[in-house]
Short mmCIF file of C-alpha atoms (C1' of nucleotides) in Angstrom, two decimals:
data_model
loop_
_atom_site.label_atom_id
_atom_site.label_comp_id
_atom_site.label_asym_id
_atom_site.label_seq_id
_atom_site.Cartn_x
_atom_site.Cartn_y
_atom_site.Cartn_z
CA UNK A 1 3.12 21.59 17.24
CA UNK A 2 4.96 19.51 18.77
CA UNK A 3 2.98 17.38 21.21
CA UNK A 4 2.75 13.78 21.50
CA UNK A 5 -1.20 12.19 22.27
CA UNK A 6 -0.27 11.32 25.92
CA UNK A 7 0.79 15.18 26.94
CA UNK A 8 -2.24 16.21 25.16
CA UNK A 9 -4.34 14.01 27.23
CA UNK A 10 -2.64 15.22 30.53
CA UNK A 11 -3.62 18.74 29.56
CA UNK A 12 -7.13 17.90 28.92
CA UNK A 13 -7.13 16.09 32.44
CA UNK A 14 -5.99 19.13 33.99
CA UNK A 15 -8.35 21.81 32.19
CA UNK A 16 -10.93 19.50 32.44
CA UNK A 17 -13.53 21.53 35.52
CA UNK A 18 -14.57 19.12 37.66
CA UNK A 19 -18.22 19.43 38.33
CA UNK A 20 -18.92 20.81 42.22
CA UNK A 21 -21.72 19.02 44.36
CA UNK A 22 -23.58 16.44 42.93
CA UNK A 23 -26.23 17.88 41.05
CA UNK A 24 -26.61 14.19 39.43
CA UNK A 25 -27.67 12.88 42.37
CA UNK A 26 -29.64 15.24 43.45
CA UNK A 27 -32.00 15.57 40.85
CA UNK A 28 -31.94 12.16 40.82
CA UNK A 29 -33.73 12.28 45.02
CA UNK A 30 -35.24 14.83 44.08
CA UNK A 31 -37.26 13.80 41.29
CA UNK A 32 -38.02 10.43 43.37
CA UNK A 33 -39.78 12.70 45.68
CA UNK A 34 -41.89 14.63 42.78
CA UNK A 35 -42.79 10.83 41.28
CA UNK A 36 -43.66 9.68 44.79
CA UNK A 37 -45.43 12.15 45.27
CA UNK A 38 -47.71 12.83 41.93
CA UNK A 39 -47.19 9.84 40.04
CA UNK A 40 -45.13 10.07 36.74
CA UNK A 41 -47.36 12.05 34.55
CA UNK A 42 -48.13 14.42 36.92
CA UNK A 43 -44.77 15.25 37.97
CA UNK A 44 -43.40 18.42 36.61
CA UNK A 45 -39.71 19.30 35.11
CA UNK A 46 -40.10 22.76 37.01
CA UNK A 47 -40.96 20.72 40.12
CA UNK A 48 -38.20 18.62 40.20
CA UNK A 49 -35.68 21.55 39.09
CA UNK A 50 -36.79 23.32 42.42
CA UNK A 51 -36.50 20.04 44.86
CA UNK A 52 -33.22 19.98 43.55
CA UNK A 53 -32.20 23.35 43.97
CA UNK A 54 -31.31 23.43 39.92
CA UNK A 55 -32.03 24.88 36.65
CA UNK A 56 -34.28 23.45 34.57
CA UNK A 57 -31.68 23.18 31.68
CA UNK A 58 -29.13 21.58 33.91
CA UNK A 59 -31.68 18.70 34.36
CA UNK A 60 -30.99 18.12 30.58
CA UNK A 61 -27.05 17.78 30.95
CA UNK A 62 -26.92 15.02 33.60
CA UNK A 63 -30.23 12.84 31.46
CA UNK A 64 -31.46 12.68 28.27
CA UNK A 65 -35.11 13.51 29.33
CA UNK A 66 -38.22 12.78 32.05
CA UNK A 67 -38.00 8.75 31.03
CA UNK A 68 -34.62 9.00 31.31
CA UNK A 69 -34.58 10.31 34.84
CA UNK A 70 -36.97 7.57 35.79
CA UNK A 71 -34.93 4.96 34.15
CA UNK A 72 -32.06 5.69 36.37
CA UNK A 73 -34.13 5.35 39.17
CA UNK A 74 -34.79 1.58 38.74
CA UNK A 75 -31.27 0.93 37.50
CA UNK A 76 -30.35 2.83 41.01
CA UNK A 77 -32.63 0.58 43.10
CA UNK A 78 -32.31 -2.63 41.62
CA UNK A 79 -28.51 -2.50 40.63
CA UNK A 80 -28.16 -1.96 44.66
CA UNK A 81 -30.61 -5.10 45.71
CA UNK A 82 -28.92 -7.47 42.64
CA UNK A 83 -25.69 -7.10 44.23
CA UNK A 84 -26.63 -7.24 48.00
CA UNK A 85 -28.56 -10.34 47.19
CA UNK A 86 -25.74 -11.82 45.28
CA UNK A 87 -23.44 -11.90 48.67
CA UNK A 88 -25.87 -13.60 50.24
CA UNK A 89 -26.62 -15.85 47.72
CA UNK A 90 -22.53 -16.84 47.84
CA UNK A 91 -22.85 -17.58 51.53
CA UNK A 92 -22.61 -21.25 52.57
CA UNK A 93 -23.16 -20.69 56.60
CA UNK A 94 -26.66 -20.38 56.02
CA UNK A 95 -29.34 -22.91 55.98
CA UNK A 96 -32.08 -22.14 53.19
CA UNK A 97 -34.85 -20.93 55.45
CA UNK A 98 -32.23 -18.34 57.12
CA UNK A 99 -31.08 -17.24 53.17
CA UNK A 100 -34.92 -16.93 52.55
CA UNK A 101 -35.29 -14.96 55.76
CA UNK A 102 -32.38 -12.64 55.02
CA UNK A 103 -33.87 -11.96 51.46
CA UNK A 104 -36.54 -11.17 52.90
CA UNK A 105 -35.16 -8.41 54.99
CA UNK A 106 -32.70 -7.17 52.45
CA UNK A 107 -35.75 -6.55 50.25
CA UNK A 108 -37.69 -4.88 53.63
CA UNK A 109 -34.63 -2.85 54.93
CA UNK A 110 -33.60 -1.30 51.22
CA UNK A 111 -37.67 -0.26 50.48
CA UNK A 112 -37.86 1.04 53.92
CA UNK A 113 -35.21 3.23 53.56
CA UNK A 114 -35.79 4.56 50.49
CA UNK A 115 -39.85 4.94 50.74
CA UNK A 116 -40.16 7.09 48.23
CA UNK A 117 -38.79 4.64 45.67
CA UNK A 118 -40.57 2.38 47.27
CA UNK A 119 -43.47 4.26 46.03
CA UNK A 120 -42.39 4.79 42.56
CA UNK A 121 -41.68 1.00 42.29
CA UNK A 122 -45.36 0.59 43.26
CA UNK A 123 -46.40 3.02 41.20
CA UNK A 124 -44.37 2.91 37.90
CA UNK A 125 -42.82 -0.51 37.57
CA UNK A 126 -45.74 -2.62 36.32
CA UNK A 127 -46.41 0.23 33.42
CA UNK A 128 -42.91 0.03 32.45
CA UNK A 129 -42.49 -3.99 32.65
CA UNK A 130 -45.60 -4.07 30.26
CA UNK A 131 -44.33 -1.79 27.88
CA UNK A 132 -40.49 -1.70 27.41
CA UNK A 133 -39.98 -5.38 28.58
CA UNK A 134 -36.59 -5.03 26.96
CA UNK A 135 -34.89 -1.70 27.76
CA UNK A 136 -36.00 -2.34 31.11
CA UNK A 137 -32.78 -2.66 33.82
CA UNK A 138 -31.50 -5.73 33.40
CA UNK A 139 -30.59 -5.85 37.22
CA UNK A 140 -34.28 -6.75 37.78
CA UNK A 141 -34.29 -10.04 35.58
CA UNK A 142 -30.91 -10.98 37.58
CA UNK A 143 -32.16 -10.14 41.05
CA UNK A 144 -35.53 -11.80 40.17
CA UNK A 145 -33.30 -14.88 38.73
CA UNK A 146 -31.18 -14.98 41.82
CA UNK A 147 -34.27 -15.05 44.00
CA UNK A 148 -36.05 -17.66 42.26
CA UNK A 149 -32.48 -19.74 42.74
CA UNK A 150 -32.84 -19.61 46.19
CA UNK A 151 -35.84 -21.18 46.34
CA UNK A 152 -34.83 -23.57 44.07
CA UNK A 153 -32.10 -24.84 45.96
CA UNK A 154 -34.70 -24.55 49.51
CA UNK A 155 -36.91 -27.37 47.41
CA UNK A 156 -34.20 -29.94 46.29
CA UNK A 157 -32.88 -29.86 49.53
CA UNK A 158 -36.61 -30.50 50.68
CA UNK A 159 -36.96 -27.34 53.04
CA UNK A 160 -39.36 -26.03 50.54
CA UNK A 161 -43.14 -27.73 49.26
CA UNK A 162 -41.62 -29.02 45.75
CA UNK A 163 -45.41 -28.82 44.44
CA UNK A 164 -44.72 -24.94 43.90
CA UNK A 165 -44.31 -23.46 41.14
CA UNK A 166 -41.10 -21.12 41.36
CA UNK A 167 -42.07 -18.45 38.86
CA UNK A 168 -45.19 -18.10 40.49
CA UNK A 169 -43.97 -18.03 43.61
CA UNK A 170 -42.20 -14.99 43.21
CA UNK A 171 -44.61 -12.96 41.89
CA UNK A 172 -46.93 -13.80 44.32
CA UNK A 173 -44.60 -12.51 46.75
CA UNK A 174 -43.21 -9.67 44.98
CA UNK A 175 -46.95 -8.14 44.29
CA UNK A 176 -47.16 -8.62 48.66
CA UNK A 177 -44.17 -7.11 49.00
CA UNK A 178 -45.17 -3.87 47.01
CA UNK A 179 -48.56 -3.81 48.06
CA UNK A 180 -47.54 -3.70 52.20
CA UNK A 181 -44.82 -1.55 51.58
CA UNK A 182 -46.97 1.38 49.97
CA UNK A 183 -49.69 0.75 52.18
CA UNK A 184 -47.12 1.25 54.75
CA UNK A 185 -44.98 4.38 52.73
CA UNK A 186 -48.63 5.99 52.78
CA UNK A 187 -50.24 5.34 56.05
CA UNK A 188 -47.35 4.31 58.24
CA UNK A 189 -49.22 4.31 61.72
CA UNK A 190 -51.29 1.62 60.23
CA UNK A 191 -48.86 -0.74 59.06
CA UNK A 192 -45.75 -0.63 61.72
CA UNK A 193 -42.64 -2.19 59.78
CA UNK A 194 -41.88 -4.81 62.12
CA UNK A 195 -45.83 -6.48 62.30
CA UNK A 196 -45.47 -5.89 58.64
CA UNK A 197 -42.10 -7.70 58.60
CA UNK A 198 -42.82 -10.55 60.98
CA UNK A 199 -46.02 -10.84 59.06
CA UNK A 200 -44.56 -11.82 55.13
CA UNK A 201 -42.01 -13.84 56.52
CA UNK A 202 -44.76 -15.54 58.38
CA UNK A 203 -47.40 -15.81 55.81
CA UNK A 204 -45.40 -16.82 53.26
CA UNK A 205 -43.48 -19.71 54.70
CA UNK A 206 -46.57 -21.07 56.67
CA UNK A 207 -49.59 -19.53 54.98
CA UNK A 208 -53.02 -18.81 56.66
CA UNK A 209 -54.08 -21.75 58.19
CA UNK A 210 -53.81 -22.43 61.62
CA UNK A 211 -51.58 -25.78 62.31
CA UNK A 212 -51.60 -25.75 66.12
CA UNK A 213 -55.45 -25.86 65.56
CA UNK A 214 -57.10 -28.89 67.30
CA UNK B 1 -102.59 26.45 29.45
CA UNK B 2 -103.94 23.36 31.27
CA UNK B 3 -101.61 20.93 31.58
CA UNK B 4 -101.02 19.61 34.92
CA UNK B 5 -97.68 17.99 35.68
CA UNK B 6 -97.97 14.27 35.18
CA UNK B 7 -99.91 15.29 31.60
CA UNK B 8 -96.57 16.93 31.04
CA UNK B 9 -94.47 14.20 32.53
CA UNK B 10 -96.23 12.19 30.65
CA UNK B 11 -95.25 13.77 27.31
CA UNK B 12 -91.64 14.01 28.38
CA UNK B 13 -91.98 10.70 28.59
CA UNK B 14 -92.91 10.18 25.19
CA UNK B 15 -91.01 12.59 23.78
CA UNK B 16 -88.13 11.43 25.37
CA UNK B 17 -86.07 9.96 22.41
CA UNK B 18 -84.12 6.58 23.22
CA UNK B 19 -80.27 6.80 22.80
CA UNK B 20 -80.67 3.52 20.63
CA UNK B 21 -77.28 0.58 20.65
CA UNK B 22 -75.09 1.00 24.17
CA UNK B 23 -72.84 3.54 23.49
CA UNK B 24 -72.12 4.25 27.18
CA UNK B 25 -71.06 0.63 27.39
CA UNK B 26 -69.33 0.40 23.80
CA UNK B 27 -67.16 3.28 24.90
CA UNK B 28 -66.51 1.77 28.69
CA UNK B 29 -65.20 -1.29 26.69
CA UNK B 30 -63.46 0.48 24.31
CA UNK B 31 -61.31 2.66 27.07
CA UNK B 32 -60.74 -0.28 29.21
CA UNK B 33 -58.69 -1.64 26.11
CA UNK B 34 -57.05 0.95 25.57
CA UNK B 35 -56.08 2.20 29.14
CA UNK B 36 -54.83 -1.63 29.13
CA UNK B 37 -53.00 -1.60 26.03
CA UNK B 38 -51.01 2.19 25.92
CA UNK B 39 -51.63 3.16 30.24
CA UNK B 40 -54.10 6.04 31.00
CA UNK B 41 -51.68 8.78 30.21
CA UNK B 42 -50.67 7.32 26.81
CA UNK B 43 -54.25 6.62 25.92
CA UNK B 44 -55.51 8.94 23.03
CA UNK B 45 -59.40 9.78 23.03
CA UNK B 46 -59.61 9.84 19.78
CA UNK B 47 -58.24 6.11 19.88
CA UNK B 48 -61.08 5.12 22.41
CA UNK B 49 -63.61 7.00 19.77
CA UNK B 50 -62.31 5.00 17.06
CA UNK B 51 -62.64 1.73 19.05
CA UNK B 52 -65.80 2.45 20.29
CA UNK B 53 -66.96 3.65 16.67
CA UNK B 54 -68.17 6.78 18.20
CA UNK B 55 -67.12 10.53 17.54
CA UNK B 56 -64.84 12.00 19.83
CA UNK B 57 -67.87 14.46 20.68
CA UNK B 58 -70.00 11.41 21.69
CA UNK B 59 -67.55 10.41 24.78
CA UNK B 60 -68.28 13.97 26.36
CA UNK B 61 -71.94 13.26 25.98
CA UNK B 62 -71.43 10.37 28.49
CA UNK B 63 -68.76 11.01 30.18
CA UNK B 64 -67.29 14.28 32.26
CA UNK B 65 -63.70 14.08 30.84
CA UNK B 66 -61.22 10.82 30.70
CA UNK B 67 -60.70 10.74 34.60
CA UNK B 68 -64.57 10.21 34.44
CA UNK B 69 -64.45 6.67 32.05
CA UNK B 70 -61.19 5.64 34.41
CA UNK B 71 -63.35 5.98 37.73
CA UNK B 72 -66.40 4.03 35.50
CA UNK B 73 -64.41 1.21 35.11
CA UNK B 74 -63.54 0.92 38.55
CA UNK B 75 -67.15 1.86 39.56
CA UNK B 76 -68.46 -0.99 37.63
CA UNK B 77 -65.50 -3.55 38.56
CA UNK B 78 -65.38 -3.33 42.08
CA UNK B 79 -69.44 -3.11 42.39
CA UNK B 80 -70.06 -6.40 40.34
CA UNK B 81 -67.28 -8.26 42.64
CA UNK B 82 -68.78 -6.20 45.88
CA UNK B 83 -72.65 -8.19 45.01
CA UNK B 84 -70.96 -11.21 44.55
CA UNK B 85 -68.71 -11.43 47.51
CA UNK B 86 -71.87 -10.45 49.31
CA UNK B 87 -74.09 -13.34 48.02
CA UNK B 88 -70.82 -15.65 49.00
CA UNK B 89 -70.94 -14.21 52.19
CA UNK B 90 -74.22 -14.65 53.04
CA UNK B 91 -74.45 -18.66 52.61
CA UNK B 92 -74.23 -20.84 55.64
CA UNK B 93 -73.94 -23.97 53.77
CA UNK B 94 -70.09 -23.44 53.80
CA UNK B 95 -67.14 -23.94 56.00
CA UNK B 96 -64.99 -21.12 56.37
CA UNK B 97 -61.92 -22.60 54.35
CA UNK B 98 -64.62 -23.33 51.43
CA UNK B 99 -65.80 -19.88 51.90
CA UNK B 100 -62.34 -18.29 51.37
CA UNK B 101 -61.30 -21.06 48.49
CA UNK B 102 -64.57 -19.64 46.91
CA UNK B 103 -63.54 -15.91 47.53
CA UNK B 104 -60.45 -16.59 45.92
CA UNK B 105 -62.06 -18.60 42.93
CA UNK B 106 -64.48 -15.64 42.30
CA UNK B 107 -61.99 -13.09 42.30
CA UNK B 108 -59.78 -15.52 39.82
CA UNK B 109 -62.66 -15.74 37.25
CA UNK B 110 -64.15 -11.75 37.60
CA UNK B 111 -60.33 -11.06 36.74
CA UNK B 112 -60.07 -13.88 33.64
CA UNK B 113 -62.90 -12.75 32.24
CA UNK B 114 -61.78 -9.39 32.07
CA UNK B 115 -58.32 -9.18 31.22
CA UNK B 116 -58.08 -5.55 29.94
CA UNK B 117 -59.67 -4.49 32.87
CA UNK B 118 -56.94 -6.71 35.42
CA UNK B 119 -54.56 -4.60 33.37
CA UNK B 120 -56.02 -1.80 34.02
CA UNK B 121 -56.08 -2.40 37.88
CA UNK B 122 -53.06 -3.16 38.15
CA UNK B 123 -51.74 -0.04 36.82
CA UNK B 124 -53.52 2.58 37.87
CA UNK B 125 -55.24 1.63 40.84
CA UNK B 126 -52.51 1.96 43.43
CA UNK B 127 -51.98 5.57 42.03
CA UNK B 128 -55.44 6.31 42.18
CA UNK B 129 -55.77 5.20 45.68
CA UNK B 130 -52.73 6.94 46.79
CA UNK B 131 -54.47 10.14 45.43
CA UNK B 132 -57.98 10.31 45.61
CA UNK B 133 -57.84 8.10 48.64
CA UNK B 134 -61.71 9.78 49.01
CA UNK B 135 -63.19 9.85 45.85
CA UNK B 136 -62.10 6.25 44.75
CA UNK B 137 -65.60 4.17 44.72
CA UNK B 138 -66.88 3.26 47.95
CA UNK B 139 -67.21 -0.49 46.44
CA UNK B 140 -63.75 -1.45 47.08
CA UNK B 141 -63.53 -0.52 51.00
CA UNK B 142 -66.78 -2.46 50.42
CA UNK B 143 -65.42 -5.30 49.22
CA UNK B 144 -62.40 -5.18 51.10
CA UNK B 145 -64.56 -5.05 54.76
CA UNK B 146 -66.13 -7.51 53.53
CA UNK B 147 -63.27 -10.00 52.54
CA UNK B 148 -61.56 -9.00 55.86
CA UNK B 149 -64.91 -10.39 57.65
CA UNK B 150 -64.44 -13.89 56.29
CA UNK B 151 -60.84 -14.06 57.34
CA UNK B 152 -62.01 -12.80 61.06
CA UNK B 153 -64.49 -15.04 61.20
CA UNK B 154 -62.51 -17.63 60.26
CA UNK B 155 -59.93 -16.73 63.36
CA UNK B 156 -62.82 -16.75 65.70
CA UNK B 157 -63.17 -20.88 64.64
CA UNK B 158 -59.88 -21.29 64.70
CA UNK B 159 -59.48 -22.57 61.44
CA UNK B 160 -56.65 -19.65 60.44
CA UNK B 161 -54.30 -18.39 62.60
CA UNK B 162 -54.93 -15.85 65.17
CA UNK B 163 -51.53 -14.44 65.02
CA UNK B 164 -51.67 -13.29 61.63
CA UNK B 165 -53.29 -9.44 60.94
CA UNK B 166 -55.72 -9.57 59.01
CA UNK B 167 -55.45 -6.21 57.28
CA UNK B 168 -51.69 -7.26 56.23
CA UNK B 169 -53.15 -10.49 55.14
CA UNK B 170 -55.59 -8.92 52.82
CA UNK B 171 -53.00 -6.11 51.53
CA UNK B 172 -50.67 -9.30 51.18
CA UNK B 173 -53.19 -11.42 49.03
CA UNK B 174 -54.68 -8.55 47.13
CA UNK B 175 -51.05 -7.23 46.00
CA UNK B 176 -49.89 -11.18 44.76
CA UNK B 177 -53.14 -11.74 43.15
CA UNK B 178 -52.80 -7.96 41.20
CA UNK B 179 -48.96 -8.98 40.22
CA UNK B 180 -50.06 -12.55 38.79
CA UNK B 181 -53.30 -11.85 37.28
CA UNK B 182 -50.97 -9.83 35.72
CA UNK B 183 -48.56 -11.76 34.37
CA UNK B 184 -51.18 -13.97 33.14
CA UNK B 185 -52.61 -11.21 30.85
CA UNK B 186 -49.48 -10.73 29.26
CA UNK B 187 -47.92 -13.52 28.63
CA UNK B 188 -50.79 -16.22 29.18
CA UNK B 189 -48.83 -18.96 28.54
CA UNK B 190 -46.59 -18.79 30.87
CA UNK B 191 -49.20 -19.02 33.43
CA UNK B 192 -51.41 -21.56 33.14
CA UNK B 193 -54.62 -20.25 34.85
CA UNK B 194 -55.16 -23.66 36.55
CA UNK B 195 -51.72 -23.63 38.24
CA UNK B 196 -51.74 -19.77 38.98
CA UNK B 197 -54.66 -20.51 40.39
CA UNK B 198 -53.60 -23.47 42.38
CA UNK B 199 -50.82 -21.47 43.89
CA UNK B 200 -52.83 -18.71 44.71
CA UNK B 201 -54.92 -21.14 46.96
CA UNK B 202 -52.01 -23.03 48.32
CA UNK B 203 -49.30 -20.58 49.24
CA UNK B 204 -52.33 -18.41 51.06
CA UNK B 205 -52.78 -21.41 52.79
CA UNK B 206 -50.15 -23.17 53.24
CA UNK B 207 -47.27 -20.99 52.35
CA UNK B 208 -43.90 -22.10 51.18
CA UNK B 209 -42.68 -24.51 53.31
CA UNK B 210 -42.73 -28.16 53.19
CA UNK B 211 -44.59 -29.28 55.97
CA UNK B 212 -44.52 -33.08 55.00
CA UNK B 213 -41.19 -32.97 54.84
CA UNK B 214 -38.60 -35.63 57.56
"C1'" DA C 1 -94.29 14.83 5.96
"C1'" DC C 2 -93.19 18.04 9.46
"C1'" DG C 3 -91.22 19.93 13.54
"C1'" DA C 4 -89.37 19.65 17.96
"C1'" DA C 5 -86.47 17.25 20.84
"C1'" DT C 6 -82.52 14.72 21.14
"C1'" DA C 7 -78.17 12.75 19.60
"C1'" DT C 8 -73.99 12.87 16.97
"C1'" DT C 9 -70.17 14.91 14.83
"C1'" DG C 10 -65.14 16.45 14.35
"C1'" DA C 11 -62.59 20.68 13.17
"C1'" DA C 12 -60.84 24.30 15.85
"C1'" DT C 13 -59.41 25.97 20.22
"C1'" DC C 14 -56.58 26.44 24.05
"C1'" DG C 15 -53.75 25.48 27.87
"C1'" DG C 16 -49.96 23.28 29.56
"C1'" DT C 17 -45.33 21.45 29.80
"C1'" DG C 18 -41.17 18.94 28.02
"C1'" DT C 19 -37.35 20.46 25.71
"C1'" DT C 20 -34.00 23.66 23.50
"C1'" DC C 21 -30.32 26.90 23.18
"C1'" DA C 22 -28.10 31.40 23.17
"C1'" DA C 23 -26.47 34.02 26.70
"C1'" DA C 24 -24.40 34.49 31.35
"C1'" DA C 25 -21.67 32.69 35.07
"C1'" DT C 26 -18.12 30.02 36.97
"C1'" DT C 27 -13.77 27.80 37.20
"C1'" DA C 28 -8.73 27.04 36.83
"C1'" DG C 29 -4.37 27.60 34.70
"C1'" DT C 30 -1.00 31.03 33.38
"C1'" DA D 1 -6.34 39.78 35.45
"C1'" DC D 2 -7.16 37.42 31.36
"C1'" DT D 3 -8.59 33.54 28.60
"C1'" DA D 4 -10.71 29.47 27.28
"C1'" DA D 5 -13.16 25.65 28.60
"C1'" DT D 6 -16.97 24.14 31.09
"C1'" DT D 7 -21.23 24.62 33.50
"C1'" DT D 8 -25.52 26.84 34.50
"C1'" DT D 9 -29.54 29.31 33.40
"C1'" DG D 10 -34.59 30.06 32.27
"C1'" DA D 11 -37.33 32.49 28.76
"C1'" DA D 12 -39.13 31.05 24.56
"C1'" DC D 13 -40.50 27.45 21.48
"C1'" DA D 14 -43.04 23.75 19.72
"C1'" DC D 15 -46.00 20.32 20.03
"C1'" DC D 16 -49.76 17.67 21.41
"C1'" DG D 17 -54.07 16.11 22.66
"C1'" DA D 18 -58.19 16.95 25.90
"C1'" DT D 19 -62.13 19.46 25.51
"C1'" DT D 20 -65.68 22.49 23.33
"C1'" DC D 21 -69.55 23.75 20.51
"C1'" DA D 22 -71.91 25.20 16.35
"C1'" DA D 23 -73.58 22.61 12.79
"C1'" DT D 24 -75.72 18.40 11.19
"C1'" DA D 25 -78.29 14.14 11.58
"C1'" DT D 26 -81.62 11.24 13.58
"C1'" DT D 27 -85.75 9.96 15.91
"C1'" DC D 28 -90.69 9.94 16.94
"C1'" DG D 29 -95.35 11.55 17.70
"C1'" DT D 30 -98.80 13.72 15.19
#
DNA sequence: ACGAATATTGAATCGGTGTTCAAAATTAGT
DNA sequence: ACTAATTTTGAACACCGATTCAATATTCGT
């Protein structure tokens, strides 16, 4: 036969069936509901095949198994806040308490509107993080690394208490973060996003005391 | 035959054979490392028998299934740090900012001394909650009412500020405590339980911002 | 030392679900 | 319409580990 690699690859490009819909994605919501909903464990294959309006065997083309699906969860979710942090990081119109502030409500907008991630997060992250420290997305170390620059930069410019410790400092406000917003993702009449909001931006720039006391 | 009840009570009594060592307690112990070490799904029984050096049969003697030892360990958790909070509350020997620094401090040490079981919390509590919102022990609401108190009372002086909601701030300093108690238990030296606790204390407080700063 | 009550044991059971894979369905080019 | 490649399907498989329970061991008063 006479056919040169390039034709052959033209052929293959034109027999090739594109897939219809987006059954990726949507298992991929739809099994974010079932974890939300009963944890990771508890979540069923069948379950998530019917959210998704799927077979269960087609769950096994687009990922490798259940941890896979959950894997691609957190890459999802943390792939989109490492790069939306990154532009604002590159921004030089802002002063450091506005790029703090704006974190802040990148972080609150992108759990917000994804509450059942939000949930999963809550739920599933700190298991994970113990166990497969390694395999675990690497967007998360960057985000977290980006985040921690931030406040770097707020204390050598003096905006920010340099008797804090950075790495603890984000914790201690990533752990508030996921606590509110599952309290909130669960009971949301009792935790209305903007007191929430106004109240981590507020507590964890000027704390509990009260300075206008006197 | 003439036995009346308290002759036979009495018997029971003697009859009654002591279960001798602690084996409740050995296998409470034993779980709590292991839940800490693998998660509860991951946990084998057979691996909490081993631990405990106990049969596998023994566990059902004193406990209804695994749920049963994971609800034990919260039982006996959240009661021990409900008494103490209580004692703490009841002193009038101490401002209100003392009282919360020795909140915090009691909280630090009940979780120090009992790493697995921080673990242990902080992976499978927020599930639990989410879930059995009813049937999770009635020490925690307990202990939570009770922490909220201080905080209130503290408004009412107006030593913390009356603009802050206190059920956010308690959701906000429960969730940072959970992610760096943590961090501590895996990779102790990277947080120095004097400066983790430090921070704790002083971000609460006093937040991020530098407030001496000009 | 004996017997009755209690405690301990761990092999076998049993239910449940993640995963596989051979068969059926769909697509697109000719 | 026919073919071949690709996609979809879901019943059946295989495994695993929580739980059970009949048998054994231990304790203690007499």
């Amino acid at each position: 036969m006479n056919t040169d690699s390039i034709f052959v690859f033209k052929i293959n490009l034109n027999v090739m069936r594109k897939k219809e819909g987006n059954k990726e994605e949507d298992i991929l919501k739809a099994a974010t509901e079932v974890f939300a909903q009963s944890g990771f464990y508890d979540a069923k294959i069948s379950k998530i095949a019917e959210m998704a309006n799927v077979s269960i065997g087609s769950i096994y083309v687009y990922y490798k198994n259940k941890n896979d699906i959950l894997n691609k969860i957190f890459e999802k979710i943390w792939g989109s806040l490492y790069n939306n942090l990154d532009s604002l990081f590159k921004r030089s119109d802002l002063s450091m308490v506005e790029k703090y502030d704006a974190m802040i409500d990148m972080i609150f907008d992108s759990f917000t509107e994804n509450s059942a991630t939000a949930i999963v997060i809550a739920n599933e992250q700190q298991r994970l993080l113990l166990r497969n420290k390694d395999s675990f997305t690497e967007y998360y170390d960057k985000f977290v690394g980006l985040g921690e620059e931030i406040v770097r930069e707020g204390i050598k410019k003096k905006v920010f208490n340099p008797n804090i410790d950075v790495n603890i400092f984000r914790h201690f406000l990533l752990g508030a973060f996921r606590d509110l917003i599952t309290s909130w993702a669960i009971v949301p009449e009792e935790f209305p996003l903007n007191l929430v909001r106004r109240n981590i931006k507020f507590l964890s720039k000027y704390g509990l005391l009260n300075h206008n006391q006197e």
